[in-house]
XYZ file of C-alpha atoms in Angstrom:
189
model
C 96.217 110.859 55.542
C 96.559 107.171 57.338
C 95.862 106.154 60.420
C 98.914 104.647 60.800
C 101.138 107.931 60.359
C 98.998 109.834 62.885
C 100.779 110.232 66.596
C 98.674 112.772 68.077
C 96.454 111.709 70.654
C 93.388 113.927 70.699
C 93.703 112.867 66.406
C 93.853 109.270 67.400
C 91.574 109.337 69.999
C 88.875 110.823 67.490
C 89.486 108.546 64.665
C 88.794 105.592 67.181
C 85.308 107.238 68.753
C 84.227 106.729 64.664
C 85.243 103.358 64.784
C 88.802 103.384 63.575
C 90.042 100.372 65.187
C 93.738 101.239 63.424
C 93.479 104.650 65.642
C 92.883 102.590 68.810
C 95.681 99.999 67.999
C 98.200 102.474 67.644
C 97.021 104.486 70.406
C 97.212 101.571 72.671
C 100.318 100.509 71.526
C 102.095 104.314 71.855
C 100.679 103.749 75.705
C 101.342 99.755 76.469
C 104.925 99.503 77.536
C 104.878 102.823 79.912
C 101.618 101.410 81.405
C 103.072 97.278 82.104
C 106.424 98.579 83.689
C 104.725 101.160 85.839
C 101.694 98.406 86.983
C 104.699 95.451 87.031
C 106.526 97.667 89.586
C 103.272 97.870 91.772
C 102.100 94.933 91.805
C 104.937 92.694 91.233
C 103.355 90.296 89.273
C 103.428 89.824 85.360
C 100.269 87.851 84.518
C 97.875 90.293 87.097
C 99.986 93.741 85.692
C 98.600 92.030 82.281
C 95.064 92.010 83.372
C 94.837 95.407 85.421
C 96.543 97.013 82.016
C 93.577 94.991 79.779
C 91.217 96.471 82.186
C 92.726 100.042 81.891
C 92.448 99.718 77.941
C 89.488 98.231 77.941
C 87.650 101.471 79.858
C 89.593 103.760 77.620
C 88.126 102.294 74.626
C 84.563 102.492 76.102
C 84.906 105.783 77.264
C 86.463 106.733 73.837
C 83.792 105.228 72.247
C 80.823 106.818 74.461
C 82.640 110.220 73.813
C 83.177 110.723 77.740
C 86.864 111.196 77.172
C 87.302 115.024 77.726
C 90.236 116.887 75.798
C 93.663 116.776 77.722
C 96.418 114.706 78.613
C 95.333 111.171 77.360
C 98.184 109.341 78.913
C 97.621 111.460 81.921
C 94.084 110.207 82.713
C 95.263 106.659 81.127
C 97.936 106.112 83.958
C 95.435 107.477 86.581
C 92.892 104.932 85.113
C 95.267 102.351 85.684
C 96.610 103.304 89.352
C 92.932 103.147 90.525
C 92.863 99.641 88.800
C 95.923 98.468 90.659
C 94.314 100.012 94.436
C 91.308 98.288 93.569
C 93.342 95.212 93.000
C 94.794 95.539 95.919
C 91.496 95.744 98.020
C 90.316 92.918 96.403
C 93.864 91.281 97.604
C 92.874 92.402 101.197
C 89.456 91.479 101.235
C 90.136 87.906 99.898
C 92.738 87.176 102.675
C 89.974 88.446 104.990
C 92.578 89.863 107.351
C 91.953 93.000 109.669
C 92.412 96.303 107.846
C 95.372 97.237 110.434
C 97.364 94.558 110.602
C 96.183 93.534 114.346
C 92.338 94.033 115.194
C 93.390 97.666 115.624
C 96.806 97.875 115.095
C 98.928 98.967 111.914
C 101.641 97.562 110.927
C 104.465 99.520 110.580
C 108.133 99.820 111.428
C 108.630 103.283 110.820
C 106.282 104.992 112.220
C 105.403 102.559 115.535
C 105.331 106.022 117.745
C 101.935 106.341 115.882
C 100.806 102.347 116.117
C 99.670 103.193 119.693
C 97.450 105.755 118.457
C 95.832 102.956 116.025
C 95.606 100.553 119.060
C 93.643 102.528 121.092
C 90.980 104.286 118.559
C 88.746 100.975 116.465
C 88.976 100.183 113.252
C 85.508 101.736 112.483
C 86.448 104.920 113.909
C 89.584 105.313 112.134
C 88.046 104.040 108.370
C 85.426 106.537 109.000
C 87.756 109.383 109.777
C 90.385 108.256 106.884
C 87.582 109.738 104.283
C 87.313 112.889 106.007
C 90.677 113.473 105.205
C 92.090 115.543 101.977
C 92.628 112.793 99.369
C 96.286 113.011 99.401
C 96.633 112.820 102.827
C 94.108 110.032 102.362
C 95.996 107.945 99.371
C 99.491 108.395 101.736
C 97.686 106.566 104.313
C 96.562 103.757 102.359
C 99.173 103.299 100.464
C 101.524 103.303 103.681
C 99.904 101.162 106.257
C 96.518 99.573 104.632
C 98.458 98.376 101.441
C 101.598 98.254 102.416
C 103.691 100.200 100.446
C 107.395 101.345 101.396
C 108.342 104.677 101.589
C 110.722 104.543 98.539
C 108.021 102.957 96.589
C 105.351 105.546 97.310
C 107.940 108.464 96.845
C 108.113 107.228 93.061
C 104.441 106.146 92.565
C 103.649 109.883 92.581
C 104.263 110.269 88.895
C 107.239 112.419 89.785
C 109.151 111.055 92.702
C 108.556 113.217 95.311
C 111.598 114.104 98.211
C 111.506 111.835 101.101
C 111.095 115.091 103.379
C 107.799 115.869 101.009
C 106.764 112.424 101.765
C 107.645 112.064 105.217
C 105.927 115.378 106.184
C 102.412 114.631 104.307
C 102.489 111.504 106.300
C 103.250 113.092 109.412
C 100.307 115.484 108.614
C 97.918 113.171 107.916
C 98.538 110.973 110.671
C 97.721 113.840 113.103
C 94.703 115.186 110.943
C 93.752 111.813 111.293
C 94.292 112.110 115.489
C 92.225 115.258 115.399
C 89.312 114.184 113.051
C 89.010 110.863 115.481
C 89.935 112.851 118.634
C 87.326 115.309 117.953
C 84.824 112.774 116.419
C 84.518 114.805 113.345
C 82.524 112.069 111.230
């Protein structure tokens, strides 16, 4: 049979760990579009959505190559490949402009939730980074996404793969703004 009539993944994905660059090609190319719109609509910019994707391939093909790609949903761990490539982007972004994690020196910036910017003012930065990775890693990435990166609240609903409800949303955030009170309040770290 030819490469180039095979679709399935785990086949394809095979085929390229012996060297079939054909298998990786088409593999790559099945995967390409889905992987430019979704990094486009994150980060907004063609020529870096470009690179973050060519980074994304680039560890798929070493990891299909070293064998360390484990049997599953290949466009599953492809897309979360590339979402930690766009976060790390976006650190990079914020470390570069070398401004304060919160917006202010302890402040973040945010219009819909200010009730819980005089929380942020009072506690330091230190504090709060420290008790942001105590924190369940959803309630963590909702955080980040939110008020370190910047995120709306429309755009995070539909980052999750599956848009989640607004209500879903706005109660994880809710949650893990007062997890984060507690864990700080209680100096849990």
């Amino acid at each position: 049979m030819q490469t180039n009539q095979l679709t399935d993944d785990q086949t394809l994905i095979e085929l390229s760990r012996l060297g079939d660059d054909n298998a990786l090609n088409i593999l790559f190319s099945k995967y390409y579009k889905k992987l430019i719109e979704e990094t486009l609509f994150m980060i907004r910019d063609r020529e870096v959505s470009e690179d973050i994707v060519q980074d994304t391939f680039i560890k798929a093909t070493s990891s299909i190559r070293e064998g360390d790609l484990k049997e599953g949903n290949f466009f599953g761990w492809l897309f979360t490949v590339n979402q930690n490539k766009c976060m790390d982007y976006f650190r990079r972004i914020k470390k570069r402009n070398s401004t304060s994690l919160f917006g202010d020196e302890y402040s973040i910036s945010s219009t819909s939730f200010t009730s819980n910017n005089d929380f942020f003012k009072i506690e330091s930065k230190e504090y709060i980074m420290e008790a942001l990775n105590i924190l369940p890693p959803i309630y963590k990435e909702i955080i980040e996404l939110r008020f370190i990166v910047g995120f709306t609240d429309k755009e995070i609903c539909e980052m999750f793969g599956k848009p989640i409800r607004c209500s879903t949303y706005r109660s994880r955030v809710f949650l893990a703004l007062n997890m984060l009170r507690e864990i700080v309040k209680n100096k849990q770290f």
